[in-house]
Tab-separated table of C-alpha atoms in Angstrom:
chain	number	residue	atom	x	y	z
A	175	MET	CA	16.391	-22.947	20.673
A	176	ASN	CA	13.914	-25.455	19.236
A	177	LEU	CA	11.518	-24.034	16.694
A	178	ASN	CA	8.211	-25.147	15.260
A	179	ASN	CA	8.979	-23.214	12.105
A	180	TYR	CA	12.513	-22.729	10.886
A	181	TYR	CA	11.288	-20.598	8.024
A	182	TYR	CA	8.054	-19.164	6.663
A	183	TYR	CA	7.548	-18.495	2.981
A	184	PHE	CA	5.275	-16.568	0.625
A	185	GLN	CA	5.131	-17.508	-3.037
A	186	LYS	CA	4.982	-14.989	-5.903
A	187	VAL	CA	4.030	-12.069	-3.678
A	188	ILE	CA	6.443	-9.492	-5.082
A	189	PRO	CA	5.201	-8.496	-8.547
A	190	GLU	CA	7.416	-9.325	-11.508
A	191	ARG	CA	7.699	-5.646	-12.384
A	192	ILE	CA	9.044	-4.844	-8.918
A	193	CYS	CA	11.541	-7.733	-9.124
A	194	ASN	CA	12.768	-6.418	-12.461
A	195	GLU	CA	13.053	-2.882	-11.081
A	196	ILE	CA	15.126	-4.126	-8.139
A	197	ILE	CA	17.416	-6.071	-10.488
A	198	ALA	CA	17.865	-3.052	-12.752
A	199	TRP	CA	18.530	-0.763	-9.793
A	200	GLY	CA	20.890	-3.285	-8.166
A	201	ASN	CA	22.886	-3.621	-11.361
A	202	TYR	CA	23.147	0.193	-11.585
A	203	GLN	CA	24.916	0.357	-8.204
A	204	ARG	CA	28.632	-0.074	-7.599
A	205	GLU	CA	29.141	-3.790	-7.195
A	206	GLU	CA	31.444	-5.176	-4.505
A	207	LEU	CA	32.683	-8.566	-3.388
A	208	ALA	CA	30.462	-9.703	-0.532
A	209	VAL	CA	32.190	-10.142	2.815
A	210	ILE	CA	31.302	-12.027	5.978
A	211	GLY	CA	31.582	-11.249	9.702
A	212	GLY	CA	35.192	-10.509	10.651
A	213	PHE	CA	35.927	-8.730	7.375
A	214	ASP	CA	35.663	-4.973	6.983
A	215	LYS	CA	33.706	-4.156	3.850
A	216	ASN	CA	35.194	-0.661	3.762
A	217	THR	CA	38.776	-1.900	3.515
A	218	LYS	CA	40.336	-3.430	0.424
A	219	LEU	CA	41.097	-7.084	1.060
A	220	THR	CA	44.567	-8.563	0.653
A	221	LYS	CA	44.954	-11.606	-1.604
A	222	GLU	CA	45.183	-13.881	1.478
A	223	GLU	CA	42.050	-12.347	2.996
A	224	GLU	CA	40.158	-12.747	-0.264
A	225	LYS	CA	41.240	-16.392	-0.440
A	226	ALA	CA	40.090	-16.960	3.160
A	227	LEU	CA	36.799	-15.186	2.467
A	228	LYS	CA	36.089	-17.288	-0.603
A	229	LYS	CA	36.285	-20.438	1.459
A	230	THR	CA	32.925	-19.343	2.852
A	231	ARG	CA	31.479	-16.887	0.403
A	232	ASN	CA	31.856	-15.896	-3.219
A	233	SER	CA	29.225	-13.507	-4.528
A	234	ASN	CA	28.796	-9.898	-5.538
A	235	VAL	CA	26.574	-7.470	-3.721
A	236	ALA	CA	25.283	-3.909	-3.877
A	237	TRP	CA	23.397	-1.974	-1.223
A	238	LEU	CA	19.977	-0.429	-1.726
A	239	ASN	CA	18.273	1.965	0.658
A	240	ASP	CA	15.091	2.808	-1.184
A	241	GLN	CA	11.897	3.127	0.780
A	242	TRP	CA	9.816	1.633	-2.023
A	243	ILE	CA	11.721	-1.628	-1.668
A	244	TYR	CA	11.151	-1.835	2.082
A	245	ASN	CA	7.483	-1.009	1.542
A	246	GLU	CA	7.109	-4.044	-0.695
A	247	ILE	CA	8.873	-6.536	1.531
A	248	LEU	CA	8.626	-5.648	5.218
A	249	PRO	CA	4.873	-6.329	5.555
A	250	TYR	CA	5.673	-9.981	4.858
A	251	VAL	CA	8.298	-10.005	7.598
A	252	HIS	CA	5.682	-8.822	10.081
A	253	GLU	CA	3.187	-11.398	8.843
A	254	ALA	CA	5.688	-14.256	8.968
A	255	ASN	CA	6.827	-13.233	12.452
A	256	PHE	CA	3.240	-13.579	13.635
A	257	LYS	CA	2.120	-16.608	11.638
A	258	ALA	CA	5.237	-18.656	12.321
A	259	GLY	CA	4.741	-18.009	16.014
A	260	TRP	CA	8.095	-16.359	16.597
A	261	ASN	CA	6.668	-13.004	17.733
A	262	TYR	CA	10.107	-11.459	17.987
A	263	GLN	CA	10.450	-7.803	18.898
A	264	TRP	CA	12.073	-5.959	15.998
A	265	ASP	CA	11.953	-2.354	14.902
A	266	ALA	CA	14.679	-1.583	12.371
A	267	SER	CA	16.095	-2.896	9.116
A	268	GLU	CA	19.558	-2.790	7.625
A	269	PRO	CA	20.195	-1.675	4.028
A	270	CYS	CA	18.922	-4.158	1.462
A	271	GLN	CA	21.659	-6.441	0.185
A	272	PHE	CA	21.232	-7.063	-3.525
A	273	THR	CA	23.142	-10.263	-4.297
A	274	LYS	CA	24.293	-11.557	-7.614
A	275	TYR	CA	25.382	-15.216	-7.690
A	276	LYS	CA	27.104	-15.804	-10.993
A	277	LEU	CA	28.470	-19.087	-12.336
A	278	ASN	CA	30.154	-21.100	-9.534
A	279	GLN	CA	29.385	-18.488	-6.890
A	280	TYR	CA	27.962	-19.561	-3.528
A	281	TYR	CA	27.621	-18.804	0.155
A	282	HIS	CA	28.505	-21.780	2.350
A	283	TRP	CA	26.925	-22.593	5.716
A	284	HIS	CA	26.503	-19.578	7.960
A	285	CYS	CA	24.008	-17.781	10.148
A	286	ASP	CA	23.253	-14.074	9.869
A	287	SER	CA	23.311	-13.057	13.537
A	288	PHE	CA	26.398	-12.216	15.579
A	289	HIS	CA	27.239	-13.194	19.146
A	290	SER	CA	26.748	-9.663	20.487
A	291	PRO	CA	24.572	-6.655	19.620
A	292	TYR	CA	25.782	-3.843	17.380
A	293	ASP	CA	27.881	-1.215	19.111
A	294	THR	CA	27.196	1.702	16.790
A	295	PRO	CA	26.500	4.896	18.774
A	296	ASN	CA	26.505	6.891	15.538
A	297	GLU	CA	23.706	4.737	14.152
A	298	PRO	CA	21.004	4.887	16.838
A	299	ASN	CA	18.548	2.744	14.867
A	300	LYS	CA	21.069	-0.079	14.967
A	301	ASN	CA	22.885	0.497	18.239
A	302	GLY	CA	22.352	-2.178	20.899
A	303	LYS	CA	20.305	-4.356	18.558
A	304	MET	CA	20.934	-7.595	16.758
A	305	ARG	CA	19.748	-9.366	13.653
A	306	LYS	CA	16.601	-11.275	14.505
A	307	LEU	CA	14.707	-11.920	11.292
A	308	SER	CA	16.247	-12.348	7.857
A	309	VAL	CA	14.284	-12.232	4.636
A	310	THR	CA	15.459	-13.474	1.257
A	311	VAL	CA	13.579	-12.583	-1.915
A	312	SER	CA	13.986	-14.542	-5.155
A	313	LEU	CA	14.253	-11.972	-7.918
A	314	SER	CA	15.178	-14.290	-10.790
A	315	ASP	CA	13.052	-16.512	-12.944
A	316	PRO	CA	14.009	-20.111	-12.045
A	317	ASN	CA	14.564	-20.828	-15.749
A	318	ASP	CA	17.359	-18.257	-15.856
A	319	TYR	CA	19.785	-20.227	-13.676
A	320	LYS	CA	20.605	-23.651	-12.302
A	321	GLY	CA	21.936	-24.538	-8.857
A	322	GLY	CA	22.012	-21.786	-6.258
A	323	GLU	CA	19.590	-23.657	-3.976
A	324	LEU	CA	18.901	-22.111	-0.600
A	325	GLN	CA	19.201	-24.721	2.160
A	326	PHE	CA	18.429	-24.583	5.856
A	327	ASP	CA	19.801	-26.724	8.647
A	328	MET	CA	16.879	-27.503	10.938
A	329	PHE	CA	19.174	-28.292	13.795
A	330	ASN	CA	17.675	-29.121	17.164
A	331	SER	CA	18.724	-30.805	20.370
A	332	ILE	CA	17.043	-34.118	19.503
A	333	ARG	CA	17.742	-34.831	15.873
A	334	LYS	CA	20.809	-32.586	15.687
A	335	SER	CA	20.965	-31.773	11.974
A	336	LYS	CA	18.405	-31.938	9.190
A	337	ILE	CA	19.129	-30.178	5.935
A	338	VAL	CA	16.230	-29.091	3.745
A	339	THR	CA	16.227	-27.303	0.415
A	340	CYS	CA	13.832	-24.387	0.330
A	341	LYS	CA	12.198	-25.140	-3.008
A	342	GLU	CA	9.196	-23.040	-2.082
A	343	ILE	CA	10.915	-19.800	-3.016
A	344	LEU	CA	11.970	-20.857	-6.489
A	345	PRO	CA	9.190	-18.922	-8.272
A	346	LYS	CA	10.173	-15.359	-9.058
A	347	GLY	CA	8.850	-12.914	-6.457
A	348	SER	CA	8.729	-15.486	-3.657
A	349	LEU	CA	10.328	-14.806	-0.315
A	350	VAL	CA	11.321	-16.617	2.842
A	351	VAL	CA	11.591	-15.212	6.363
A	352	PHE	CA	13.625	-16.994	9.030
A	353	PRO	CA	15.200	-16.322	12.405
A	354	SER	CA	18.643	-14.886	11.728
A	355	PHE	CA	20.309	-17.518	13.930
A	356	VAL	CA	19.141	-20.383	11.679
A	357	TRP	CA	22.020	-21.838	9.683
A	358	HIS	CA	21.664	-21.751	5.928
A	359	GLN	CA	23.652	-21.831	2.704
A	360	VAL	CA	23.362	-21.022	-0.989
A	361	LYS	CA	24.809	-23.781	-3.153
A	362	PRO	CA	26.964	-22.920	-6.176
A	363	VAL	CA	25.204	-21.654	-9.267
A	364	THR	CA	25.935	-24.012	-12.150
A	365	LYS	CA	24.342	-22.010	-14.964
A	366	GLY	CA	23.185	-18.416	-15.464
A	367	THR	CA	22.848	-15.806	-12.719
A	368	ARG	CA	20.701	-15.884	-9.599
A	369	TYR	CA	19.601	-12.536	-8.196
A	370	SER	CA	18.269	-12.195	-4.677
A	371	LEU	CA	17.601	-9.528	-2.109
A	372	VAL	CA	18.267	-9.928	1.595
A	373	ILE	CA	17.158	-7.671	4.434
A	374	TRP	CA	18.238	-8.171	8.037
A	375	ASN	CA	15.737	-6.923	10.573
A	376	LEU	CA	16.935	-5.807	13.969
A	377	GLY	CA	15.643	-5.826	17.501
A	378	TYR	CA	16.929	-5.731	21.055
A	379	PRO	CA	18.627	-8.920	22.299
A	380	PHE	CA	16.464	-11.856	23.306
A	381	LYS	CA	15.723	-11.893	27.063
B	272	MET	CA	-22.180	14.150	-13.771
B	273	MET	CA	-18.708	14.593	-15.244
B	274	VAL	CA	-19.837	17.429	-17.530
B	275	ALA	CA	-21.695	19.127	-14.711
B	276	LEU	CA	-18.635	18.988	-12.515
B	277	LEU	CA	-16.442	20.327	-15.281
B	278	LEU	CA	-18.808	23.255	-15.780
B	279	ASP	CA	-18.887	23.803	-12.043
B	280	LEU	CA	-15.098	23.822	-11.963
B	281	LEU	CA	-14.995	26.461	-14.653
B	282	TYR	CA	-16.549	28.895	-12.198
B	283	PHE	CA	-13.821	28.392	-9.661
B	284	ILE	CA	-10.659	27.761	-11.580
B	285	MET	CA	-9.074	27.950	-14.975
B	286	ILE	CA	-9.348	24.678	-16.825
B	287	ILE	CA	-7.126	24.549	-19.851
B	288	THR	CA	-7.591	22.054	-22.610
B	289	ASP	CA	-5.205	23.629	-25.119
B	290	ILE	CA	-1.636	22.313	-24.904
B	291	ASN	CA	-0.142	25.624	-26.051
B	292	LYS	CA	-1.874	27.509	-23.268
B	293	ALA	CA	-0.649	24.972	-20.750
B	294	VAL	CA	2.925	25.416	-21.945
B	295	ASP	CA	2.571	29.213	-21.899
B	296	LEU	CA	1.512	29.018	-18.272
B	297	LEU	CA	4.548	26.896	-17.463
B	298	LEU	CA	6.780	29.368	-19.260
B	299	ASN	CA	5.180	32.137	-17.180
B	300	GLN	CA	6.277	30.253	-14.067
B	301	LYS	CA	2.825	29.024	-13.096
B	302	ILE	CA	2.132	25.662	-11.535
B	303	VAL	CA	-0.108	23.576	-13.768
B	304	ALA	CA	-2.067	20.625	-12.417
B	305	LEU	CA	-2.300	17.838	-14.973
B	306	PHE	CA	-5.491	15.811	-14.658
B	307	GLN	CA	-6.196	13.121	-17.230
B	308	ASP	CA	-7.604	9.638	-17.701
B	309	HIS	CA	-7.611	7.093	-14.875
B	310	SER	CA	-6.300	7.911	-11.443
B	311	GLU	CA	-2.958	6.736	-10.125
B	312	TRP	CA	-1.898	4.460	-7.279
B	313	GLY	CA	1.575	4.086	-5.858
B	314	PRO	CA	4.334	6.176	-4.348
B	315	ARG	CA	4.753	8.543	-7.333
B	316	ALA	CA	2.538	10.612	-9.579
B	317	LEU	CA	3.458	9.690	-13.133
B	318	GLY	CA	1.521	12.194	-15.171
B	319	ASN	CA	-2.158	11.538	-14.684
B	320	ARG	CA	-2.513	13.417	-11.386
B	321	SER	CA	0.552	15.645	-11.333
B	322	LEU	CA	1.563	19.182	-10.480
B	323	LEU	CA	4.009	20.463	-13.072
B	324	PHE	CA	6.462	23.355	-13.002
B	325	ASP	CA	9.393	24.792	-14.918
B	326	PRO	CA	12.505	22.979	-13.592
B	327	ARG	CA	14.772	25.841	-14.725
B	328	ASN	CA	13.405	28.116	-12.021
B	329	ILE	CA	15.963	28.158	-9.200
B	330	LYS	CA	13.222	28.963	-6.705
B	331	ALA	CA	11.008	26.107	-7.852
B	332	LYS	CA	11.456	24.115	-4.666
B	333	GLU	CA	10.420	27.075	-2.543
B	334	ILE	CA	7.466	27.978	-4.772
B	335	VAL	CA	6.004	24.505	-5.207
B	336	ASN	CA	6.520	23.487	-1.589
B	337	LYS	CA	4.686	26.629	-0.481
B	338	ILE	CA	1.759	25.882	-2.773
B	339	LYS	CA	1.663	22.225	-1.665
B	340	GLN	CA	1.895	23.423	1.946
B	341	ARG	CA	4.921	21.246	2.599
B	342	GLU	CA	8.206	21.882	4.392
B	343	TRP	CA	10.517	24.162	2.347
B	344	TRP	CA	13.323	21.619	2.090
B	345	ARG	CA	11.425	18.804	0.429
B	346	PRO	CA	12.997	17.862	-2.913
B	347	PHE	CA	11.255	17.355	-6.222
B	348	ALA	CA	11.599	14.902	-9.044
B	349	GLY	CA	11.229	15.339	-12.770
B	350	THR	CA	9.950	13.678	-15.905
B	351	ILE	CA	12.090	13.549	-19.034
B	352	LEU	CA	11.477	12.353	-22.580
B	353	LEU	CA	13.307	9.032	-22.749
B	354	GLU	CA	15.201	9.856	-25.940
B	355	TYR	CA	17.054	12.708	-24.209
B	356	VAL	CA	17.816	11.078	-20.867
B	357	HIS	CA	21.468	10.333	-21.679
B	358	ASP	CA	22.114	14.017	-22.369
B	359	TRP	CA	21.043	14.977	-18.863
B	360	PHE	CA	21.585	12.003	-16.562
B	361	ASP	CA	24.001	9.132	-16.092
B	362	ILE	CA	21.613	6.193	-16.087
B	363	GLY	CA	24.356	3.609	-16.529
B	364	SER	CA	22.955	0.158	-17.198
B	365	LEU	CA	19.348	1.262	-16.751
B	366	LYS	CA	17.291	1.271	-19.924
B	367	GLU	CA	14.554	3.532	-18.562
B	368	SER	CA	12.923	4.647	-15.335
B	369	PRO	CA	9.201	4.677	-16.111
B	370	TYR	CA	8.050	4.465	-12.492
B	371	MET	CA	10.304	7.156	-11.008
B	372	SER	CA	11.984	4.547	-8.819
B	373	PHE	CA	15.612	5.454	-9.404
B	374	ALA	CA	17.643	8.425	-8.150
B	375	VAL	CA	20.323	8.680	-10.834
B	376	LEU	CA	23.362	10.937	-11.125
B	377	ALA	CA	22.864	14.276	-12.861
B	378	LYS	CA	25.242	15.367	-15.587
B	379	ASP	CA	26.754	18.896	-15.550
B	380	LYS	CA	24.151	20.149	-18.006
B	381	ALA	CA	21.360	19.147	-15.614
B	382	LYS	CA	23.085	20.650	-12.603
B	383	LYS	CA	23.431	23.913	-14.481
B	384	GLU	CA	20.091	24.155	-16.273
B	385	ILE	CA	17.547	22.428	-14.018
B	386	PRO	CA	18.922	22.953	-10.501
B	387	SER	CA	15.511	22.833	-8.866
B	388	ILE	CA	15.163	19.085	-9.293
B	389	ILE	CA	18.764	18.123	-8.553
B	390	HIS	CA	19.330	16.972	-4.985
B	391	GLU	CA	22.258	17.866	-2.717
B	392	ASP	CA	24.033	14.631	-3.694
B	393	ASN	CA	23.726	15.460	-7.404
B	394	THR	CA	21.014	12.920	-8.050
B	395	CYS	CA	17.486	13.200	-9.336
B	396	ARG	CA	14.662	10.690	-8.947
B	397	ILE	CA	13.741	10.740	-12.583
B	398	GLN	CA	10.803	9.412	-14.572
B	399	THR	CA	11.474	8.634	-18.214
B	400	ILE	CA	8.504	8.750	-20.558
B	401	THR	CA	7.699	7.617	-24.069
B	402	TYR	CA	4.762	8.486	-26.301
B	403	GLU	CA	3.423	4.957	-25.928
B	404	GLN	CA	3.485	5.126	-22.141
B	405	ASN	CA	1.580	8.399	-21.761
B	406	SER	CA	0.903	10.267	-24.997
B	407	LYS	CA	-0.700	13.391	-23.523
B	408	PHE	CA	1.997	13.955	-20.950
B	409	TYR	CA	4.654	13.210	-23.566
B	410	LYS	CA	3.203	15.796	-25.937
B	411	LEU	CA	3.131	18.421	-23.201
B	412	ILE	CA	6.795	17.909	-22.301
B	413	ASN	CA	7.724	17.812	-25.961
B	414	GLN	CA	5.979	21.133	-26.524
B	415	PHE	CA	7.856	22.601	-23.550
B	416	TYR	CA	11.068	21.218	-25.048
B	417	LYS	CA	10.391	22.903	-28.396
B	418	LYS	CA	10.085	26.262	-26.633
B	419	THR	CA	12.958	25.895	-24.167
B	420	GLY	CA	15.356	23.174	-25.271
B	421	VAL	CA	14.653	21.429	-21.956
B	422	PRO	CA	12.829	18.075	-22.358
B	423	ILE	CA	12.006	17.902	-18.660
B	424	LEU	CA	9.294	19.108	-16.293
B	425	LEU	CA	9.270	19.175	-12.517
B	426	ASN	CA	6.633	16.603	-11.604
B	427	THR	CA	5.119	16.189	-8.176
B	428	SER	CA	1.902	14.604	-7.000
B	429	PHE	CA	-1.388	16.495	-7.290
B	430	ASN	CA	-2.274	16.780	-3.631
B	431	LEU	CA	-1.606	18.964	-0.621
B	432	ALA	CA	0.645	17.980	2.277
B	433	LYS	CA	-0.548	15.019	4.349
B	434	GLU	CA	-3.356	14.288	1.902
B	435	PRO	CA	-3.773	11.439	-0.564
B	436	LEU	CA	-3.411	11.894	-4.281
B	437	VAL	CA	-6.325	13.589	-6.026
B	438	GLU	CA	-8.511	10.953	-7.631
B	439	THR	CA	-11.705	12.558	-8.926
B	440	LEU	CA	-12.487	15.951	-10.373
B	441	LEU	CA	-14.286	16.686	-7.144
B	442	ASP	CA	-11.046	16.039	-5.260
B	443	ALA	CA	-9.277	18.355	-7.693
B	444	LYS	CA	-11.798	21.104	-7.076
B	445	ASN	CA	-11.417	20.611	-3.350
B	446	VAL	CA	-7.634	21.021	-3.531
B	447	ILE	CA	-7.852	24.071	-5.772
B	448	GLN	CA	-10.291	25.789	-3.442
B	449	ARG	CA	-8.062	25.245	-0.431
B	450	SER	CA	-4.771	26.299	-2.009
B	451	GLU	CA	-3.183	28.910	-4.232
B	452	LEU	CA	-3.277	26.567	-7.212
B	453	GLU	CA	-4.994	28.174	-10.175
B	454	TYR	CA	-4.794	26.044	-13.269
B	455	ILE	CA	-5.771	22.553	-14.318
B	456	TYR	CA	-4.663	21.197	-17.657
B	457	TYR	CA	-7.307	18.731	-18.799
B	458	PRO	CA	-5.999	17.478	-22.147
B	459	GLN	CA	-8.450	16.378	-24.774
């Protein structure tokens, strides 16, 4: 799919106080090693699995389900969906993933969507849907860490690959919305800790 | 205008300005509406437009929900003096919770003594308060603490179900007239 906009950003829209509250609340939760598709987050990983996982991803996450967090962020997902011209149907959101990238932690190239919709009859809000729009919020002050750049691959059928660094979301409280099938990565953090929040927003498969 | 409305209110409801009377009402298991200073905006009432109740009362949820005209099962939160929060709740790495954003785990003491604001999963969406953050509300809770040993009050928004938070004294009068609420604490 060729896109006019691979991502759409808003700068400094989440107040500093809210960012700090999310960080405090995220740090209060039980932290776990982040996994990727193909790994079961409810099962303890073997050493080999952990090694395989860390080839792609090394970061710590916690899950937040608080309505006040969605209330702050989801209006921007709607606005980006309209203004970027995607106009995707979506009507549900997964739990918020609070991510902590510490020194040397990263998330190599990946996309957020899977090849088939969720098959989760016990979770009707999710069942039969797929990730369509991802949103990443920068919670940290850019002076508190180095590295950890978010990059997108603006791949299309003509120019194939074009990697851009999303510098626009460096200021604390900035966020970026992008189609969940767009490939992206977070480069290793070289100093300090980078906190971010990700929400995957779901809709029925594209027709 | 303000004075006229206050006088008008006196004909309809009991306005209390004395902190000791307000605490006595709470101890007598009355709901006290706290109305002070500027109005509030946001998902929680943090002590300027709040309905307060004794959290030790095991029927508090039933009583306050009935008065607010809400469903019986709706849970309530509480406000605690920050210096005592570690005695009652496990707030882990959190330093405070001034905006009532966090549902933290209750310790055994809380489960036993203030069951009305502890949820089924043993958490409570707690607001911590300091004197500097809200001196009048702090003093009220502190006075309640001196009488009961409990530095916490049930705190819910001053409004009826499906209505916005009370903003003006006129709004307050309107709510009082349409409900079984009787008392407003208007601290000086």
